[in-house]
Amino acid sequence: MSIRTKLSRDFFARPTVEVAPDLLGITLVRKMPDGSEVRAPIVEVEAYTEDDPACHAYRGLTERCRVMFGPPGFSYVYFIYGMYFCLNVVTEGEGTPGAILIRALGAPGCDGPGKLCRQWEIDRSLNAVDLLDPNSAIYLEAGTKYSARQISITERIGLSVATERLWRFFVTDHPHVSGKRNKTRSKSVAKR
DNA sequence: TTTGCGATTCGG
DNA sequence: CGAATCGCAAAG
């Protein structure tokens, strides 16, 4: 029997590293600009906290990361590498910054933080929206919780600092987890 | 105001 | 492995 994750403001008002694995299995819903709607479960995330050198809020409040200091359960969308957007969920109580980067969804073409935002047309216009409000253009919905034994934990990806923190969580063996380039490579493997 | 680089992705 | 591509924030 599977456990249904109950969403509430308090669910996100917890330590970021505790919320992160609990986010796996929760459904992300996006009302597309053309009126259609897409939904998929979160299958890979990374945690970022106040005392974390890799966190945008590490050096205090700036215009970019201001939403991280606000109430939990809101979106934090930022622009990176001159061409991609990344979607986060704000955590911790109001006044304490914290966020969880959504790195992959259980949907085609959503295996990577930049790719899923491109696929679902998520940009800065969706920054600071309430993800607990079904009226938002993007929001979260209760989903099936994964047990601890189905979750893998590793170092975060793409960082130059704080690489030792094991704050990346993903559904073990899930086909849509990021970093799976060359999925079907059986040709050059034999070389040795 | 300038400058170096980034929570990425894709092609060669 | 490196280019693409530009906003952000630290440095000057």
mmCIF file with all atom_site columns, C-alpha atoms (C1' of nucleotides) in Angstrom:
data_model
loop_
_atom_site.group_PDB
_atom_site.id
_atom_site.type_symbol
_atom_site.label_atom_id
_atom_site.label_alt_id
_atom_site.label_comp_id
_atom_site.label_asym_id
_atom_site.label_entity_id
_atom_site.label_seq_id
_atom_site.pdbx_PDB_ins_code
_atom_site.Cartn_x
_atom_site.Cartn_y
_atom_site.Cartn_z
_atom_site.occupancy
_atom_site.B_iso_or_equiv
_atom_site.pdbx_formal_charge
_atom_site.auth_seq_id
_atom_site.auth_comp_id
_atom_site.auth_asym_id
_atom_site.auth_atom_id
_atom_site.pdbx_PDB_model_num
ATOM 1   C CA    . MET A 1 1   ? 0.000  0.000  0.000   1.00 0.00 ? 1   MET A CA    1
ATOM 2   C CA    . SER A 1 2   ? 1.390  3.367  -0.998  1.00 0.00 ? 2   SER A CA    1
ATOM 3   C CA    . ILE A 1 3   ? 1.490  6.495  1.128   1.00 0.00 ? 3   ILE A CA    1
ATOM 4   C CA    . ARG A 1 4   ? -0.073 9.664  -0.180  1.00 0.00 ? 4   ARG A CA    1
ATOM 5   C CA    . THR A 1 5   ? 1.967  12.779 0.582   1.00 0.00 ? 5   THR A CA    1
ATOM 6   C CA    . LYS A 1 6   ? -0.163 15.434 2.261   1.00 0.00 ? 6   LYS A CA    1
ATOM 7   C CA    . LEU A 1 7   ? 0.754  18.918 1.103   1.00 0.00 ? 7   LEU A CA    1
ATOM 8   C CA    . SER A 1 8   ? 0.460  22.000 3.280   1.00 0.00 ? 8   SER A CA    1
ATOM 9   C CA    . ARG A 1 9   ? 2.415  25.145 4.069   1.00 0.00 ? 9   ARG A CA    1
ATOM 10  C CA    . ASP A 1 10  ? 3.928  23.298 7.024   1.00 0.00 ? 10  ASP A CA    1
ATOM 11  C CA    . PHE A 1 11  ? 5.141  20.500 4.795   1.00 0.00 ? 11  PHE A CA    1
ATOM 12  C CA    . PHE A 1 12  ? 7.586  22.971 3.228   1.00 0.00 ? 12  PHE A CA    1
ATOM 13  C CA    . ALA A 1 13  ? 8.309  24.877 6.426   1.00 0.00 ? 13  ALA A CA    1
ATOM 14  C CA    . ARG A 1 14  ? 10.776 22.204 7.497   1.00 0.00 ? 14  ARG A CA    1
ATOM 15  C CA    . PRO A 1 15  ? 14.554 21.821 7.160   1.00 0.00 ? 15  PRO A CA    1
ATOM 16  C CA    . THR A 1 16  ? 15.314 21.762 3.429   1.00 0.00 ? 16  THR A CA    1
ATOM 17  C CA    . VAL A 1 17  ? 17.257 18.530 3.520   1.00 0.00 ? 17  VAL A CA    1
ATOM 18  C CA    . GLU A 1 18  ? 14.285 16.807 5.141   1.00 0.00 ? 18  GLU A CA    1
ATOM 19  C CA    . VAL A 1 19  ? 11.790 18.119 2.635   1.00 0.00 ? 19  VAL A CA    1
ATOM 20  C CA    . ALA A 1 20  ? 13.900 17.271 -0.413  1.00 0.00 ? 20  ALA A CA    1
ATOM 21  C CA    . PRO A 1 21  ? 13.467 13.472 -0.406  1.00 0.00 ? 21  PRO A CA    1
ATOM 22  C CA    . ASP A 1 22  ? 9.802  13.883 0.558   1.00 0.00 ? 22  ASP A CA    1
ATOM 23  C CA    . LEU A 1 23  ? 9.291  15.880 -2.627  1.00 0.00 ? 23  LEU A CA    1
ATOM 24  C CA    . LEU A 1 24  ? 10.004 12.824 -4.779  1.00 0.00 ? 24  LEU A CA    1
ATOM 25  C CA    . GLY A 1 25  ? 6.724  11.449 -6.105  1.00 0.00 ? 25  GLY A CA    1
ATOM 26  C CA    . ILE A 1 26  ? 4.819  14.695 -5.652  1.00 0.00 ? 26  ILE A CA    1
ATOM 27  C CA    . THR A 1 27  ? 3.096  15.850 -8.825  1.00 0.00 ? 27  THR A CA    1
ATOM 28  C CA    . LEU A 1 28  ? 4.010  19.079 -10.583 1.00 0.00 ? 28  LEU A CA    1
ATOM 29  C CA    . VAL A 1 29  ? 1.178  20.590 -12.605 1.00 0.00 ? 29  VAL A CA    1
ATOM 30  C CA    . ARG A 1 30  ? 1.644  23.196 -15.307 1.00 0.00 ? 30  ARG A CA    1
ATOM 31  C CA    . LYS A 1 31  ? -1.123 25.080 -17.072 1.00 0.00 ? 31  LYS A CA    1
ATOM 32  C CA    . MET A 1 32  ? 0.479  25.892 -20.393 1.00 0.00 ? 32  MET A CA    1
ATOM 33  C CA    . PRO A 1 33  ? -0.003 29.274 -22.061 1.00 0.00 ? 33  PRO A CA    1
ATOM 34  C CA    . ASP A 1 34  ? -2.103 27.611 -24.766 1.00 0.00 ? 34  ASP A CA    1
ATOM 35  C CA    . GLY A 1 35  ? -4.563 26.360 -22.168 1.00 0.00 ? 35  GLY A CA    1
ATOM 36  C CA    . SER A 1 36  ? -3.466 22.751 -22.075 1.00 0.00 ? 36  SER A CA    1
ATOM 37  C CA    . GLU A 1 37  ? -2.287 21.140 -18.871 1.00 0.00 ? 37  GLU A CA    1
ATOM 38  C CA    . VAL A 1 38  ? 0.621  18.833 -18.180 1.00 0.00 ? 38  VAL A CA    1
ATOM 39  C CA    . ARG A 1 39  ? 1.532  16.951 -15.022 1.00 0.00 ? 39  ARG A CA    1
ATOM 40  C CA    . ALA A 1 40  ? 4.326  14.651 -13.919 1.00 0.00 ? 40  ALA A CA    1
ATOM 41  C CA    . PRO A 1 41  ? 5.912  13.392 -10.714 1.00 0.00 ? 41  PRO A CA    1
ATOM 42  C CA    . ILE A 1 42  ? 9.144  14.867 -9.378  1.00 0.00 ? 42  ILE A CA    1
ATOM 43  C CA    . VAL A 1 43  ? 11.876 12.229 -9.584  1.00 0.00 ? 43  VAL A CA    1
ATOM 44  C CA    . GLU A 1 44  ? 15.109 14.144 -8.862  1.00 0.00 ? 44  GLU A CA    1
ATOM 45  C CA    . VAL A 1 45  ? 15.900 17.091 -6.559  1.00 0.00 ? 45  VAL A CA    1
ATOM 46  C CA    . GLU A 1 46  ? 18.741 18.920 -4.820  1.00 0.00 ? 46  GLU A CA    1
ATOM 47  C CA    . ALA A 1 47  ? 18.709 20.855 -1.528  1.00 0.00 ? 47  ALA A CA    1
ATOM 48  C CA    . TYR A 1 48  ? 20.221 24.329 -0.990  1.00 0.00 ? 48  TYR A CA    1
ATOM 49  C CA    . THR A 1 49  ? 20.389 25.991 2.419   1.00 0.00 ? 49  THR A CA    1
ATOM 50  C CA    . GLU A 1 50  ? 21.357 29.199 4.169   1.00 0.00 ? 50  GLU A CA    1
ATOM 51  C CA    . ASP A 1 51  ? 24.751 27.968 5.394   1.00 0.00 ? 51  ASP A CA    1
ATOM 52  C CA    . ASP A 1 52  ? 25.533 26.348 2.052   1.00 0.00 ? 52  ASP A CA    1
ATOM 53  C CA    . PRO A 1 53  ? 28.216 28.109 -0.066  1.00 0.00 ? 53  PRO A CA    1
ATOM 54  C CA    . ALA A 1 54  ? 26.541 26.817 -3.224  1.00 0.00 ? 54  ALA A CA    1
ATOM 55  C CA    . CYS A 1 55  ? 23.228 28.436 -2.319  1.00 0.00 ? 55  CYS A CA    1
ATOM 56  C CA    . HIS A 1 56  ? 22.216 31.703 -3.991  1.00 0.00 ? 56  HIS A CA    1
ATOM 57  C CA    . ALA A 1 57  ? 21.186 33.030 -0.577  1.00 0.00 ? 57  ALA A CA    1
ATOM 58  C CA    . TYR A 1 58  ? 24.490 32.167 1.099   1.00 0.00 ? 58  TYR A CA    1
ATOM 59  C CA    . ARG A 1 59  ? 25.700 35.779 1.016   1.00 0.00 ? 59  ARG A CA    1
ATOM 60  C CA    . GLY A 1 60  ? 22.406 37.216 2.122   1.00 0.00 ? 60  GLY A CA    1
ATOM 61  C CA    . LEU A 1 61  ? 19.332 38.632 0.480   1.00 0.00 ? 61  LEU A CA    1
ATOM 62  C CA    . THR A 1 62  ? 19.698 39.928 -3.074  1.00 0.00 ? 62  THR A CA    1
ATOM 63  C CA    . GLU A 1 63  ? 17.067 40.825 -5.620  1.00 0.00 ? 63  GLU A CA    1
ATOM 64  C CA    . ARG A 1 64  ? 17.472 37.492 -7.375  1.00 0.00 ? 64  ARG A CA    1
ATOM 65  C CA    . CYS A 1 65  ? 17.041 35.222 -4.368  1.00 0.00 ? 65  CYS A CA    1
ATOM 66  C CA    . ARG A 1 66  ? 14.606 37.367 -2.411  1.00 0.00 ? 66  ARG A CA    1
ATOM 67  C CA    . VAL A 1 67  ? 11.775 34.818 -2.711  1.00 0.00 ? 67  VAL A CA    1
ATOM 68  C CA    . MET A 1 68  ? 13.896 32.302 -0.837  1.00 0.00 ? 68  MET A CA    1
ATOM 69  C CA    . PHE A 1 69  ? 13.509 34.473 2.241   1.00 0.00 ? 69  PHE A CA    1
ATOM 70  C CA    . GLY A 1 70  ? 9.749  34.544 1.940   1.00 0.00 ? 70  GLY A CA    1
ATOM 71  C CA    . PRO A 1 71  ? 7.142  31.974 2.961   1.00 0.00 ? 71  PRO A CA    1
ATOM 72  C CA    . PRO A 1 72  ? 7.668  28.310 1.999   1.00 0.00 ? 72  PRO A CA    1
ATOM 73  C CA    . GLY A 1 73  ? 5.803  26.585 -0.799  1.00 0.00 ? 73  GLY A CA    1
ATOM 74  C CA    . PHE A 1 74  ? 6.514  29.300 -3.348  1.00 0.00 ? 74  PHE A CA    1
ATOM 75  C CA    . SER A 1 75  ? 8.481  28.969 -6.581  1.00 0.00 ? 75  SER A CA    1
ATOM 76  C CA    . TYR A 1 76  ? 11.988 30.298 -7.106  1.00 0.00 ? 76  TYR A CA    1
ATOM 77  C CA    . VAL A 1 77  ? 12.904 30.479 -10.797 1.00 0.00 ? 77  VAL A CA    1
ATOM 78  C CA    . TYR A 1 78  ? 16.310 31.758 -11.881 1.00 0.00 ? 78  TYR A CA    1
ATOM 79  C CA    . PHE A 1 79  ? 18.123 32.209 -15.195 1.00 0.00 ? 79  PHE A CA    1
ATOM 80  C CA    . ILE A 1 80  ? 21.460 30.493 -15.672 1.00 0.00 ? 80  ILE A CA    1
ATOM 81  C CA    . TYR A 1 81  ? 24.231 30.139 -18.264 1.00 0.00 ? 81  TYR A CA    1
ATOM 82  C CA    . GLY A 1 82  ? 22.573 32.743 -20.439 1.00 0.00 ? 82  GLY A CA    1
ATOM 83  C CA    . MET A 1 83  ? 19.977 30.316 -21.724 1.00 0.00 ? 83  MET A CA    1
ATOM 84  C CA    . TYR A 1 84  ? 18.250 28.157 -19.144 1.00 0.00 ? 84  TYR A CA    1
ATOM 85  C CA    . PHE A 1 85  ? 15.801 28.553 -16.307 1.00 0.00 ? 85  PHE A CA    1
ATOM 86  C CA    . CYS A 1 86  ? 15.718 26.404 -13.189 1.00 0.00 ? 86  CYS A CA    1
ATOM 87  C CA    . LEU A 1 87  ? 12.712 25.777 -10.961 1.00 0.00 ? 87  LEU A CA    1
ATOM 88  C CA    . ASN A 1 88  ? 12.935 25.527 -7.172  1.00 0.00 ? 88  ASN A CA    1
ATOM 89  C CA    . VAL A 1 89  ? 10.500 25.162 -4.295  1.00 0.00 ? 89  VAL A CA    1
ATOM 90  C CA    . VAL A 1 90  ? 11.099 27.483 -1.340  1.00 0.00 ? 90  VAL A CA    1
ATOM 91  C CA    . THR A 1 91  ? 11.505 25.808 2.042   1.00 0.00 ? 91  THR A CA    1
ATOM 92  C CA    . GLU A 1 92  ? 12.114 26.680 5.721   1.00 0.00 ? 92  GLU A CA    1
ATOM 93  C CA    . GLY A 1 93  ? 10.066 29.172 7.706   1.00 0.00 ? 93  GLY A CA    1
ATOM 94  C CA    . GLU A 1 94  ? 9.609  32.722 6.491   1.00 0.00 ? 94  GLU A CA    1
ATOM 95  C CA    . GLY A 1 95  ? 12.789 34.716 7.043   1.00 0.00 ? 95  GLY A CA    1
ATOM 96  C CA    . THR A 1 96  ? 15.053 31.684 6.645   1.00 0.00 ? 96  THR A CA    1
ATOM 97  C CA    . PRO A 1 97  ? 16.196 31.052 3.068   1.00 0.00 ? 97  PRO A CA    1
ATOM 98  C CA    . GLY A 1 98  ? 16.158 27.594 1.588   1.00 0.00 ? 98  GLY A CA    1
ATOM 99  C CA    . ALA A 1 99  ? 15.127 25.927 -1.667  1.00 0.00 ? 99  ALA A CA    1
ATOM 100 C CA    . ILE A 1 100 ? 14.943 22.646 -3.495  1.00 0.00 ? 100 ILE A CA    1
ATOM 101 C CA    . LEU A 1 101 ? 15.969 22.497 -7.135  1.00 0.00 ? 101 LEU A CA    1
ATOM 102 C CA    . ILE A 1 102 ? 13.728 20.282 -9.239  1.00 0.00 ? 102 ILE A CA    1
ATOM 103 C CA    . ARG A 1 103 ? 16.131 18.435 -11.520 1.00 0.00 ? 103 ARG A CA    1
ATOM 104 C CA    . ALA A 1 104 ? 13.888 15.937 -13.274 1.00 0.00 ? 104 ALA A CA    1
ATOM 105 C CA    . LEU A 1 105 ? 10.269 14.931 -13.794 1.00 0.00 ? 105 LEU A CA    1
ATOM 106 C CA    . GLY A 1 106 ? 8.828  11.600 -14.834 1.00 0.00 ? 106 GLY A CA    1
ATOM 107 C CA    . ALA A 1 107 ? 8.015  12.876 -18.311 1.00 0.00 ? 107 ALA A CA    1
ATOM 108 C CA    . PRO A 1 108 ? 9.718  12.817 -21.725 1.00 0.00 ? 108 PRO A CA    1
ATOM 109 C CA    . GLY A 1 109 ? 12.331 15.539 -22.158 1.00 0.00 ? 109 GLY A CA    1
ATOM 110 C CA    . CYS A 1 110 ? 12.222 16.524 -18.497 1.00 0.00 ? 110 CYS A CA    1
ATOM 111 C CA    . ASP A 1 111 ? 15.474 14.874 -17.430 1.00 0.00 ? 111 ASP A CA    1
ATOM 112 C CA    . GLY A 1 112 ? 17.411 17.921 -16.287 1.00 0.00 ? 112 GLY A CA    1
ATOM 113 C CA    . PRO A 1 113 ? 16.590 21.240 -14.546 1.00 0.00 ? 113 PRO A CA    1
ATOM 114 C CA    . GLY A 1 114 ? 17.078 23.347 -17.677 1.00 0.00 ? 114 GLY A CA    1
ATOM 115 C CA    . LYS A 1 115 ? 15.361 20.868 -19.947 1.00 0.00 ? 115 LYS A CA    1
ATOM 116 C CA    . LEU A 1 116 ? 12.196 20.553 -17.897 1.00 0.00 ? 116 LEU A CA    1
ATOM 117 C CA    . CYS A 1 117 ? 11.790 24.322 -17.747 1.00 0.00 ? 117 CYS A CA    1
ATOM 118 C CA    . ARG A 1 118 ? 12.253 24.590 -21.489 1.00 0.00 ? 118 ARG A CA    1
ATOM 119 C CA    . GLN A 1 119 ? 9.813  21.745 -22.131 1.00 0.00 ? 119 GLN A CA    1
ATOM 120 C CA    . TRP A 1 120 ? 7.160  23.180 -19.851 1.00 0.00 ? 120 TRP A CA    1
ATOM 121 C CA    . GLU A 1 121 ? 7.781  26.834 -20.759 1.00 0.00 ? 121 GLU A CA    1
ATOM 122 C CA    . ILE A 1 122 ? 8.795  27.848 -17.259 1.00 0.00 ? 122 ILE A CA    1
ATOM 123 C CA    . ASP A 1 123 ? 10.532 31.228 -17.084 1.00 0.00 ? 123 ASP A CA    1
ATOM 124 C CA    . ARG A 1 124 ? 10.886 34.168 -14.739 1.00 0.00 ? 124 ARG A CA    1
ATOM 125 C CA    . SER A 1 125 ? 7.215  35.054 -15.111 1.00 0.00 ? 125 SER A CA    1
ATOM 126 C CA    . LEU A 1 126 ? 6.594  32.016 -12.918 1.00 0.00 ? 126 LEU A CA    1
ATOM 127 C CA    . ASN A 1 127 ? 8.920  33.168 -10.146 1.00 0.00 ? 127 ASN A CA    1
ATOM 128 C CA    . ALA A 1 128 ? 7.393  33.656 -6.697  1.00 0.00 ? 128 ALA A CA    1
ATOM 129 C CA    . VAL A 1 129 ? 4.084  31.940 -7.411  1.00 0.00 ? 129 VAL A CA    1
ATOM 130 C CA    . ASP A 1 130 ? 2.268  29.974 -4.727  1.00 0.00 ? 130 ASP A CA    1
ATOM 131 C CA    . LEU A 1 131 ? 2.786  26.300 -5.532  1.00 0.00 ? 131 LEU A CA    1
ATOM 132 C CA    . LEU A 1 132 ? 0.071  25.285 -3.093  1.00 0.00 ? 132 LEU A CA    1
ATOM 133 C CA    . ASP A 1 133 ? -2.579 27.218 -4.995  1.00 0.00 ? 133 ASP A CA    1
ATOM 134 C CA    . PRO A 1 134 ? -4.323 25.204 -7.750  1.00 0.00 ? 134 PRO A CA    1
ATOM 135 C CA    . ASN A 1 135 ? -5.122 28.498 -9.434  1.00 0.00 ? 135 ASN A CA    1
ATOM 136 C CA    . SER A 1 136 ? -1.451 29.169 -10.124 1.00 0.00 ? 136 SER A CA    1
ATOM 137 C CA    . ALA A 1 137 ? -0.081 28.524 -13.607 1.00 0.00 ? 137 ALA A CA    1
ATOM 138 C CA    . ILE A 1 138 ? 2.208  26.035 -11.928 1.00 0.00 ? 138 ILE A CA    1
ATOM 139 C CA    . TYR A 1 139 ? 1.559  24.209 -8.675  1.00 0.00 ? 139 TYR A CA    1
ATOM 140 C CA    . LEU A 1 140 ? 2.090  21.019 -6.719  1.00 0.00 ? 140 LEU A CA    1
ATOM 141 C CA    . GLU A 1 141 ? -0.355 18.234 -6.022  1.00 0.00 ? 141 GLU A CA    1
ATOM 142 C CA    . ALA A 1 142 ? -0.262 15.332 -3.601  1.00 0.00 ? 142 ALA A CA    1
ATOM 143 C CA    . GLY A 1 143 ? 1.476  12.297 -5.013  1.00 0.00 ? 143 GLY A CA    1
ATOM 144 C CA    . THR A 1 144 ? 2.669  8.854  -4.065  1.00 0.00 ? 144 THR A CA    1
ATOM 145 C CA    . LYS A 1 145 ? 5.520  8.953  -1.591  1.00 0.00 ? 145 LYS A CA    1
ATOM 146 C CA    . TYR A 1 146 ? 8.627  6.908  -2.187  1.00 0.00 ? 146 TYR A CA    1
ATOM 147 C CA    . SER A 1 147 ? 10.093 4.854  0.630   1.00 0.00 ? 147 SER A CA    1
ATOM 148 C CA    . ALA A 1 148 ? 13.666 5.527  1.743   1.00 0.00 ? 148 ALA A CA    1
ATOM 149 C CA    . ARG A 1 149 ? 14.908 2.347  0.080   1.00 0.00 ? 149 ARG A CA    1
ATOM 150 C CA    . GLN A 1 150 ? 13.747 3.525  -3.328  1.00 0.00 ? 150 GLN A CA    1
ATOM 151 C CA    . ILE A 1 151 ? 15.695 6.780  -3.020  1.00 0.00 ? 151 ILE A CA    1
ATOM 152 C CA    . SER A 1 152 ? 19.342 7.252  -4.024  1.00 0.00 ? 152 SER A CA    1
ATOM 153 C CA    . ILE A 1 153 ? 21.515 9.958  -2.455  1.00 0.00 ? 153 ILE A CA    1
ATOM 154 C CA    . THR A 1 154 ? 24.616 11.514 -4.052  1.00 0.00 ? 154 THR A CA    1
ATOM 155 C CA    . GLU A 1 155 ? 26.640 14.700 -4.319  1.00 0.00 ? 155 GLU A CA    1
ATOM 156 C CA    . ARG A 1 156 ? 24.973 17.596 -6.085  1.00 0.00 ? 156 ARG A CA    1
ATOM 157 C CA    . ILE A 1 157 ? 25.762 18.197 -9.745  1.00 0.00 ? 157 ILE A CA    1
ATOM 158 C CA    . GLY A 1 158 ? 27.599 21.073 -11.420 1.00 0.00 ? 158 GLY A CA    1
ATOM 159 C CA    . LEU A 1 159 ? 28.973 22.795 -8.313  1.00 0.00 ? 159 LEU A CA    1
ATOM 160 C CA    . SER A 1 160 ? 32.462 24.165 -7.646  1.00 0.00 ? 160 SER A CA    1
ATOM 161 C CA    . VAL A 1 161 ? 31.924 24.442 -3.898  1.00 0.00 ? 161 VAL A CA    1
ATOM 162 C CA    . ALA A 1 162 ? 30.361 22.330 -1.157  1.00 0.00 ? 162 ALA A CA    1
ATOM 163 C CA    . THR A 1 163 ? 30.581 19.315 -3.417  1.00 0.00 ? 163 THR A CA    1
ATOM 164 C CA    . GLU A 1 164 ? 30.856 16.976 -0.453  1.00 0.00 ? 164 GLU A CA    1
ATOM 165 C CA    . ARG A 1 165 ? 27.318 17.480 0.729   1.00 0.00 ? 165 ARG A CA    1
ATOM 166 C CA    . LEU A 1 166 ? 25.123 14.558 -0.248  1.00 0.00 ? 166 LEU A CA    1
ATOM 167 C CA    . TRP A 1 167 ? 22.063 16.607 -0.998  1.00 0.00 ? 167 TRP A CA    1
ATOM 168 C CA    . ARG A 1 168 ? 20.940 15.198 -4.314  1.00 0.00 ? 168 ARG A CA    1
ATOM 169 C CA    . PHE A 1 169 ? 18.009 12.801 -4.076  1.00 0.00 ? 169 PHE A CA    1
ATOM 170 C CA    . PHE A 1 170 ? 16.466 10.805 -6.884  1.00 0.00 ? 170 PHE A CA    1
ATOM 171 C CA    . VAL A 1 171 ? 14.259 7.795  -7.477  1.00 0.00 ? 171 VAL A CA    1
ATOM 172 C CA    . THR A 1 172 ? 16.602 4.847  -7.881  1.00 0.00 ? 172 THR A CA    1
ATOM 173 C CA    . ASP A 1 173 ? 16.826 3.567  -11.445 1.00 0.00 ? 173 ASP A CA    1
ATOM 174 C CA    . HIS A 1 174 ? 14.199 5.997  -12.692 1.00 0.00 ? 174 HIS A CA    1
ATOM 175 C CA    . PRO A 1 175 ? 14.623 6.403  -16.476 1.00 0.00 ? 175 PRO A CA    1
ATOM 176 C CA    . HIS A 1 176 ? 14.138 10.179 -16.383 1.00 0.00 ? 176 HIS A CA    1
ATOM 177 C CA    . VAL A 1 177 ? 16.850 11.065 -13.887 1.00 0.00 ? 177 VAL A CA    1
ATOM 178 C CA    . SER A 1 178 ? 19.298 13.636 -15.323 1.00 0.00 ? 178 SER A CA    1
ATOM 179 C CA    . GLY A 1 179 ? 22.812 12.958 -16.563 1.00 0.00 ? 179 GLY A CA    1
ATOM 180 C CA    . LYS A 1 180 ? 21.901 9.938  -18.615 1.00 0.00 ? 180 LYS A CA    1
ATOM 181 C CA    . ARG A 1 181 ? 23.558 11.046 -21.826 1.00 0.00 ? 181 ARG A CA    1
ATOM 182 C CA    . ASN A 1 182 ? 24.306 8.130  -24.128 1.00 0.00 ? 182 ASN A CA    1
ATOM 183 C CA    . LYS A 1 183 ? 21.540 5.996  -22.758 1.00 0.00 ? 183 LYS A CA    1
ATOM 184 C CA    . THR A 1 184 ? 21.755 3.561  -25.630 1.00 0.00 ? 184 THR A CA    1
ATOM 185 C CA    . ARG A 1 185 ? 25.421 3.070  -26.085 1.00 0.00 ? 185 ARG A CA    1
ATOM 186 C CA    . SER A 1 186 ? 26.245 -0.501 -26.755 1.00 0.00 ? 186 SER A CA    1
ATOM 187 C CA    . LYS A 1 187 ? 28.411 0.255  -29.753 1.00 0.00 ? 187 LYS A CA    1
ATOM 188 C CA    . SER A 1 188 ? 31.545 1.775  -28.242 1.00 0.00 ? 188 SER A CA    1
ATOM 189 C CA    . VAL A 1 189 ? 31.345 -0.014 -24.936 1.00 0.00 ? 189 VAL A CA    1
ATOM 190 C CA    . ALA A 1 190 ? 33.143 -3.049 -26.220 1.00 0.00 ? 190 ALA A CA    1
ATOM 191 C CA    . LYS A 1 191 ? 36.286 -1.022 -26.908 1.00 0.00 ? 191 LYS A CA    1
ATOM 192 C CA    . ARG A 1 192 ? 38.900 -1.621 -24.295 1.00 0.00 ? 192 ARG A CA    1
ATOM 193 C "C1'" . DT  B 2 1   ? 31.193 50.500 -14.312 1.00 0.00 ? 1   DT  B "C1'" 1
ATOM 194 C "C1'" . DT  B 2 2   ? 33.681 46.346 -15.442 1.00 0.00 ? 2   DT  B "C1'" 1
ATOM 195 C "C1'" . DT  B 2 3   ? 34.578 41.558 -15.134 1.00 0.00 ? 3   DT  B "C1'" 1
ATOM 196 C "C1'" . DG  B 2 4   ? 34.439 36.611 -14.279 1.00 0.00 ? 4   DG  B "C1'" 1
ATOM 197 C "C1'" . DC  B 2 5   ? 31.602 32.976 -13.945 1.00 0.00 ? 5   DC  B "C1'" 1
ATOM 198 C "C1'" . DG  B 2 6   ? 27.546 30.053 -13.196 1.00 0.00 ? 6   DG  B "C1'" 1
ATOM 199 C "C1'" . DA  B 2 7   ? 22.425 24.911 -9.248  1.00 0.00 ? 7   DA  B "C1'" 1
ATOM 200 C "C1'" . DT  B 2 8   ? 23.261 23.548 -17.942 1.00 0.00 ? 8   DT  B "C1'" 1
ATOM 201 C "C1'" . DT  B 2 9   ? 23.023 21.446 -22.258 1.00 0.00 ? 9   DT  B "C1'" 1
ATOM 202 C "C1'" . DC  B 2 10  ? 24.506 19.842 -26.667 1.00 0.00 ? 10  DC  B "C1'" 1
ATOM 203 C "C1'" . DG  B 2 11  ? 27.577 18.834 -30.288 1.00 0.00 ? 11  DG  B "C1'" 1
ATOM 204 C "C1'" . DG  B 2 12  ? 32.143 17.394 -31.960 1.00 0.00 ? 12  DG  B "C1'" 1
ATOM 205 C "C1'" . DC  C 3 1   ? 36.045 18.868 -24.032 1.00 0.00 ? 1   DC  C "C1'" 1
ATOM 206 C "C1'" . DG  C 3 2   ? 34.373 23.346 -25.158 1.00 0.00 ? 2   DG  C "C1'" 1
ATOM 207 C "C1'" . DA  C 3 3   ? 30.979 26.610 -27.114 1.00 0.00 ? 3   DA  C "C1'" 1
ATOM 208 C "C1'" . DA  C 3 4   ? 26.737 28.980 -26.420 1.00 0.00 ? 4   DA  C "C1'" 1
ATOM 209 C "C1'" . DT  C 3 5   ? 25.057 33.176 -24.095 1.00 0.00 ? 5   DT  C "C1'" 1
ATOM 210 C "C1'" . DC  C 3 6   ? 23.850 36.787 -20.531 1.00 0.00 ? 6   DC  C "C1'" 1
ATOM 211 C "C1'" . DG  C 3 7   ? 22.350 38.052 -15.841 1.00 0.00 ? 7   DG  C "C1'" 1
ATOM 212 C "C1'" . DC  C 3 8   ? 24.255 38.544 -11.369 1.00 0.00 ? 8   DC  C "C1'" 1
ATOM 213 C "C1'" . DA  C 3 9   ? 27.170 40.138 -7.895  1.00 0.00 ? 9   DA  C "C1'" 1
ATOM 214 C "C1'" . DA  C 3 10  ? 31.866 41.006 -6.408  1.00 0.00 ? 10  DA  C "C1'" 1
ATOM 215 C "C1'" . DA  C 3 11  ? 35.548 43.981 -7.368  1.00 0.00 ? 11  DA  C "C1'" 1
ATOM 216 C "C1'" . DG  C 3 12  ? 37.468 48.308 -8.849  1.00 0.00 ? 12  DG  C "C1'" 1
#
